[in-house]
Amino acid sequence: METSRFGAYTRRLGSALSLLAPLGILVATSPSTAAAPTGPDVSSWQHGDGRLIDWFSVKRAGHNFAMVKATEGLNYINPYFVPDSLLMRAAGLARGTYHYARPNLPPEPQAALYAAVVLGQNGPLDLPPVLDLENSGGLNPAGLIDWTHRYLNTVQALTGRVPIVYTYPNFWRTAMADTTEFTRYPLWIADYRGNAQPEVPGGWNTWTFWQTTDSGSIPGIAGRTDLNVYSGAQGDLARYANMVGLTGSG
């Protein structure tokens, strides 16, 4: 498991800014031509030996967005969150951020930690906040459902955007008793079985993001990474990520 390294912020931020300085830009302007927007999701695991991700290579490989882990539980902040956020924005990738839920701990302070760390969720290139729910924390379904409502309500109040729920079909069917209480939230589903479409639990009538594999390979990212596709369920990705009006976006 990753551990908190608050002091790493300064070192990682300095490295990212040194890469940005000679570029003289904050947003790349080359629009993607991919029919179905795709992108990785990353955490500290994709930073072996402390190396930074080359987000410009990720963009040149045809990807349109990326999800980056921000926080976990009550005290973990991804030490690479700041440089990843800066560099993926510089490369012109829409940025999603997620909190890994620890339901054995109270939800409201977890939501507050996440909201304080993510550098805003309403600017250009920002996708809505994401709750990564794949651990019950020992709660029974009724308790976990209540925990999830409380977390999502708090994050929406703090960020002003309707959150996305990330989960697995089997986890939702069992730990969440396949509840249909969350269909107002967009679904990011992880299903690696190679089907033409993922399994959609919980009464959702569609998926918004689909994590198709946890062992993909992308130029610019060392080692294996998760790969995702956007369905268009929330409309054009540019609008969903507040990209409309940016030079080169439409």
Short mmCIF file of C-alpha atoms in Angstrom, two decimals:
data_model
loop_
_atom_site.label_atom_id
_atom_site.label_comp_id
_atom_site.label_asym_id
_atom_site.label_seq_id
_atom_site.Cartn_x
_atom_site.Cartn_y
_atom_site.Cartn_z
CA MET A 1 0.00 0.00 0.00
CA GLU A 2 1.11 3.54 -0.70
CA THR A 3 2.00 5.74 2.28
CA SER A 4 1.73 9.48 2.86
CA ARG A 5 4.68 11.55 1.73
CA PHE A 6 3.61 15.18 2.10
CA GLY A 7 7.20 16.43 1.77
CA ALA A 8 7.43 14.91 -1.70
CA TYR A 9 5.05 17.58 -2.99
CA THR A 10 7.78 20.21 -3.17
CA ARG A 11 10.26 17.98 -4.98
CA ARG A 12 7.71 16.69 -7.50
CA LEU A 13 6.27 20.14 -8.11
CA GLY A 14 9.73 21.56 -8.76
CA SER A 15 10.48 18.80 -11.26
CA ALA A 16 7.21 19.39 -13.09
CA LEU A 17 7.70 23.16 -13.27
CA SER A 18 11.21 22.72 -14.63
CA LEU A 19 9.75 20.68 -17.48
CA LEU A 20 7.01 23.21 -18.14
CA ALA A 21 9.22 26.30 -18.13
CA PRO A 22 10.78 25.94 -21.60
CA LEU A 23 7.42 25.10 -23.15
CA GLY A 24 5.89 28.53 -22.59
CA ILE A 25 2.39 27.05 -22.78
CA LEU A 26 -0.16 25.59 -20.39
CA VAL A 27 -2.41 23.79 -22.88
CA ALA A 28 -1.50 21.91 -26.02
CA THR A 29 -3.69 22.92 -28.95
CA SER A 30 -3.73 19.85 -31.20
CA PRO A 31 -7.24 18.36 -31.21
CA SER A 32 -7.60 14.60 -31.10
CA THR A 33 -9.22 12.78 -33.97
CA ALA A 34 -10.03 9.60 -32.03
CA ALA A 35 -13.63 8.49 -32.53
CA ALA A 36 -13.94 7.10 -29.00
CA PRO A 37 -11.90 9.09 -26.46
CA THR A 38 -9.44 6.96 -24.53
CA GLY A 39 -7.00 7.43 -21.68
CA PRO A 40 -5.11 5.81 -18.81
CA ASP A 41 -5.58 6.09 -15.10
CA VAL A 42 -2.48 6.33 -12.94
CA SER A 43 -1.25 6.45 -9.36
CA SER A 44 2.19 6.33 -7.77
CA TRP A 45 2.61 2.80 -9.17
CA GLN A 46 3.29 4.29 -12.62
CA HIS A 47 6.23 6.29 -11.23
CA GLY A 48 8.80 3.56 -10.67
CA ASP A 49 12.16 4.89 -9.47
CA GLY A 50 10.59 8.34 -9.12
CA ARG A 51 10.34 8.93 -12.86
CA LEU A 52 7.73 11.35 -14.23
CA ILE A 53 5.20 10.35 -16.86
CA ASP A 54 5.75 11.86 -20.30
CA TRP A 55 2.24 13.15 -20.80
CA PHE A 56 3.10 14.67 -24.19
CA SER A 57 3.89 11.16 -25.45
CA VAL A 58 0.58 9.96 -24.00
CA LYS A 59 -1.20 12.70 -25.95
CA ARG A 60 0.72 11.99 -29.15
CA ALA A 61 -0.30 8.32 -28.85
CA GLY A 62 -3.89 9.49 -29.38
CA HIS A 63 -5.29 9.64 -25.86
CA ASN A 64 -7.71 12.37 -24.83
CA PHE A 65 -7.96 12.18 -21.05
CA ALA A 66 -6.31 10.68 -17.99
CA MET A 67 -7.47 9.85 -14.49
CA VAL A 68 -5.03 10.38 -11.63
CA LYS A 69 -5.29 9.18 -8.04
CA ALA A 70 -5.42 12.13 -5.66
CA THR A 71 -6.14 10.79 -2.19
CA GLU A 72 -6.99 7.71 -0.13
CA GLY A 73 -8.62 7.43 3.26
CA LEU A 74 -7.97 10.28 5.68
CA ASN A 75 -4.26 10.95 5.29
CA TYR A 76 -2.85 9.72 1.97
CA ILE A 77 -2.01 12.13 -0.86
CA ASN A 78 -0.46 10.73 -4.02
CA PRO A 79 3.03 12.33 -4.06
CA TYR A 80 2.90 12.53 -7.87
CA PHE A 81 -0.54 14.11 -8.03
CA VAL A 82 0.69 17.68 -8.53
CA PRO A 83 3.25 17.01 -11.31
CA ASP A 84 0.84 14.66 -13.07
CA SER A 85 -1.91 17.30 -12.90
CA LEU A 86 0.34 20.05 -14.25
CA LEU A 87 1.91 18.03 -17.03
CA MET A 88 -1.27 16.36 -18.28
CA ARG A 89 -2.91 19.78 -18.49
CA ALA A 90 0.12 21.13 -20.36
CA ALA A 91 -0.17 18.26 -22.81
CA GLY A 92 -3.85 19.05 -23.40
CA LEU A 93 -5.33 15.97 -21.74
CA ALA A 94 -8.59 16.29 -19.86
CA ARG A 95 -7.91 15.52 -16.19
CA GLY A 96 -10.01 13.31 -13.97
CA THR A 97 -9.08 12.83 -10.31
CA TYR A 98 -10.19 10.15 -7.88
CA HIS A 99 -10.33 9.31 -4.20
CA TYR A 100 -9.81 5.71 -3.11
CA ALA A 101 -12.51 5.03 -0.53
CA ARG A 102 -11.75 3.61 2.90
CA PRO A 103 -15.27 2.99 4.25
CA ASN A 104 -13.95 1.88 7.63
CA LEU A 105 -13.28 5.61 8.16
CA PRO A 106 -15.91 8.40 8.14
CA PRO A 107 -16.83 9.70 4.67
CA GLU A 108 -17.14 13.46 5.22
CA PRO A 109 -13.49 14.11 6.18
CA GLN A 110 -12.36 11.90 3.30
CA ALA A 111 -14.42 14.04 0.94
CA ALA A 112 -12.96 17.19 2.48
CA LEU A 113 -9.38 15.92 2.07
CA TYR A 114 -10.01 15.07 -1.56
CA ALA A 115 -11.69 18.40 -2.34
CA ALA A 116 -8.85 20.33 -0.70
CA VAL A 117 -6.16 18.50 -2.68
CA VAL A 118 -7.52 18.33 -6.23
CA LEU A 119 -6.71 21.92 -7.27
CA GLY A 120 -10.32 22.56 -8.26
CA GLN A 121 -12.68 20.50 -10.41
CA ASN A 122 -14.35 23.24 -12.43
CA GLY A 123 -11.58 24.69 -14.58
CA PRO A 124 -10.62 24.03 -18.19
CA LEU A 125 -9.74 20.38 -18.82
CA ASP A 126 -11.41 19.23 -15.56
CA LEU A 127 -13.61 16.14 -15.50
CA PRO A 128 -15.92 15.67 -12.50
CA PRO A 129 -14.63 14.14 -9.25
CA VAL A 130 -14.50 10.37 -8.97
CA LEU A 131 -15.12 8.05 -6.03
CA ASP A 132 -13.16 4.79 -6.38
CA LEU A 133 -15.33 2.30 -4.49
CA GLU A 134 -13.90 -1.22 -4.38
CA ASN A 135 -13.42 -1.81 -0.63
CA SER A 136 -16.27 -2.34 1.81
CA GLY A 137 -14.25 -1.49 4.90
CA GLY A 138 -16.11 -4.28 6.70
CA LEU A 139 -19.48 -2.54 6.35
CA ASN A 140 -22.58 -4.47 5.45
CA PRO A 141 -24.46 -3.36 2.31
CA ALA A 142 -26.81 -1.02 4.18
CA GLY A 143 -23.91 0.62 5.96
CA LEU A 144 -21.84 0.93 2.79
CA ILE A 145 -24.77 2.40 0.87
CA ASP A 146 -25.23 5.03 3.59
CA TRP A 147 -21.46 5.75 3.62
CA THR A 148 -21.46 6.19 -0.16
CA HIS A 149 -24.42 8.59 -0.14
CA ARG A 150 -22.72 10.70 2.52
CA TYR A 151 -19.41 10.82 0.66
CA LEU A 152 -20.96 11.70 -2.71
CA ASN A 153 -23.24 14.36 -1.22
CA THR A 154 -20.27 15.99 0.53
CA VAL A 155 -18.03 15.97 -2.54
CA GLN A 156 -20.78 17.41 -4.72
CA ALA A 157 -21.38 20.19 -2.19
CA LEU A 158 -17.65 20.98 -2.01
CA THR A 159 -16.87 20.82 -5.74
CA GLY A 160 -20.15 21.85 -7.34
CA ARG A 161 -20.12 18.89 -9.73
CA VAL A 162 -21.97 15.58 -9.83
CA PRO A 163 -19.38 12.90 -8.99
CA ILE A 164 -18.58 9.77 -10.98
CA VAL A 165 -18.71 6.35 -9.30
CA TYR A 166 -15.96 3.83 -10.14
CA THR A 167 -16.55 0.20 -9.23
CA TYR A 168 -16.50 -3.43 -10.39
CA PRO A 169 -19.66 -5.38 -11.32
CA ASN A 170 -19.14 -8.14 -8.74
CA PHE A 171 -18.29 -5.69 -5.96
CA TRP A 172 -21.44 -3.68 -6.63
CA ARG A 173 -23.64 -6.78 -6.79
CA THR A 174 -22.31 -8.14 -3.50
CA ALA A 175 -20.95 -5.36 -1.25
CA MET A 176 -23.63 -2.90 -2.41
CA ALA A 177 -26.40 -5.52 -2.79
CA ASP A 178 -26.80 -4.35 -6.41
CA THR A 179 -28.57 -1.22 -5.17
CA THR A 180 -30.17 1.07 -7.74
CA GLU A 181 -29.92 4.16 -5.52
CA PHE A 182 -26.98 5.74 -7.37
CA THR A 183 -28.07 5.85 -10.99
CA ARG A 184 -28.04 9.66 -11.03
CA TYR A 185 -24.23 9.46 -10.86
CA PRO A 186 -22.25 8.61 -14.01
CA LEU A 187 -20.70 5.13 -13.90
CA TRP A 188 -17.05 4.25 -14.49
CA ILE A 189 -17.02 0.47 -14.62
CA ALA A 190 -14.02 -1.88 -14.51
CA ASP A 191 -14.60 -5.03 -16.55
CA TYR A 192 -11.60 -6.82 -18.08
CA ARG A 193 -13.29 -9.83 -19.65
CA GLY A 194 -12.95 -8.67 -23.24
CA ASN A 195 -16.66 -8.46 -23.99
CA ALA A 196 -18.04 -6.08 -26.59
CA GLN A 197 -19.64 -4.13 -23.74
CA PRO A 198 -19.01 -4.20 -19.98
CA GLU A 199 -21.46 -5.56 -17.47
CA VAL A 200 -23.47 -2.69 -15.96
CA PRO A 201 -24.80 -3.39 -12.44
CA GLY A 202 -26.99 -1.39 -10.09
CA GLY A 203 -29.75 -0.30 -12.44
CA TRP A 204 -27.59 2.01 -14.54
CA ASN A 205 -28.79 2.00 -18.14
CA THR A 206 -25.38 2.90 -19.52
CA TRP A 207 -21.74 3.38 -18.61
CA THR A 208 -19.76 6.60 -18.97
CA PHE A 209 -16.18 5.30 -18.66
CA TRP A 210 -15.08 1.70 -19.09
CA GLN A 211 -11.77 0.45 -17.69
CA THR A 212 -11.06 -2.30 -20.20
CA THR A 213 -7.76 -3.61 -18.80
CA ASP A 214 -5.36 -3.17 -15.92
CA SER A 215 -2.33 -4.24 -17.96
CA GLY A 216 -2.19 -1.86 -20.89
CA SER A 217 0.89 -0.24 -22.40
CA ILE A 218 1.09 3.44 -23.37
CA PRO A 219 4.07 5.42 -24.69
CA GLY A 220 5.30 7.77 -21.97
CA ILE A 221 4.23 5.54 -19.06
CA ALA A 222 6.71 3.01 -17.72
CA GLY A 223 5.27 -0.42 -17.06
CA ARG A 224 1.64 -1.47 -17.23
CA THR A 225 -1.31 0.83 -16.68
CA ASP A 226 -5.11 0.78 -16.72
CA LEU A 227 -6.78 1.76 -20.00
CA ASN A 228 -10.19 3.40 -20.32
CA VAL A 229 -12.66 4.51 -22.95
CA TYR A 230 -15.34 7.22 -22.79
CA SER A 231 -18.77 6.26 -24.13
CA GLY A 232 -20.13 9.74 -24.83
CA ALA A 233 -22.98 9.16 -22.36
CA GLN A 234 -22.46 12.62 -20.86
CA GLY A 235 -22.15 14.31 -24.25
CA ASP A 236 -19.06 15.50 -26.05
CA LEU A 237 -15.90 14.95 -23.98
CA ALA A 238 -14.76 18.52 -24.65
CA ARG A 239 -17.87 19.91 -22.97
CA TYR A 240 -17.80 17.37 -20.14
CA ALA A 241 -14.21 18.39 -19.39
CA ASN A 242 -14.79 22.16 -19.76
CA MET A 243 -12.61 22.28 -22.89
CA VAL A 244 -15.04 24.25 -25.04
CA GLY A 245 -13.59 27.68 -25.72
CA LEU A 246 -9.96 26.59 -25.40
CA THR A 247 -7.82 27.17 -28.46
CA GLY A 248 -7.91 24.06 -30.58
CA SER A 249 -10.92 22.59 -28.79
CA GLY A 250 -14.47 22.55 -29.97
#
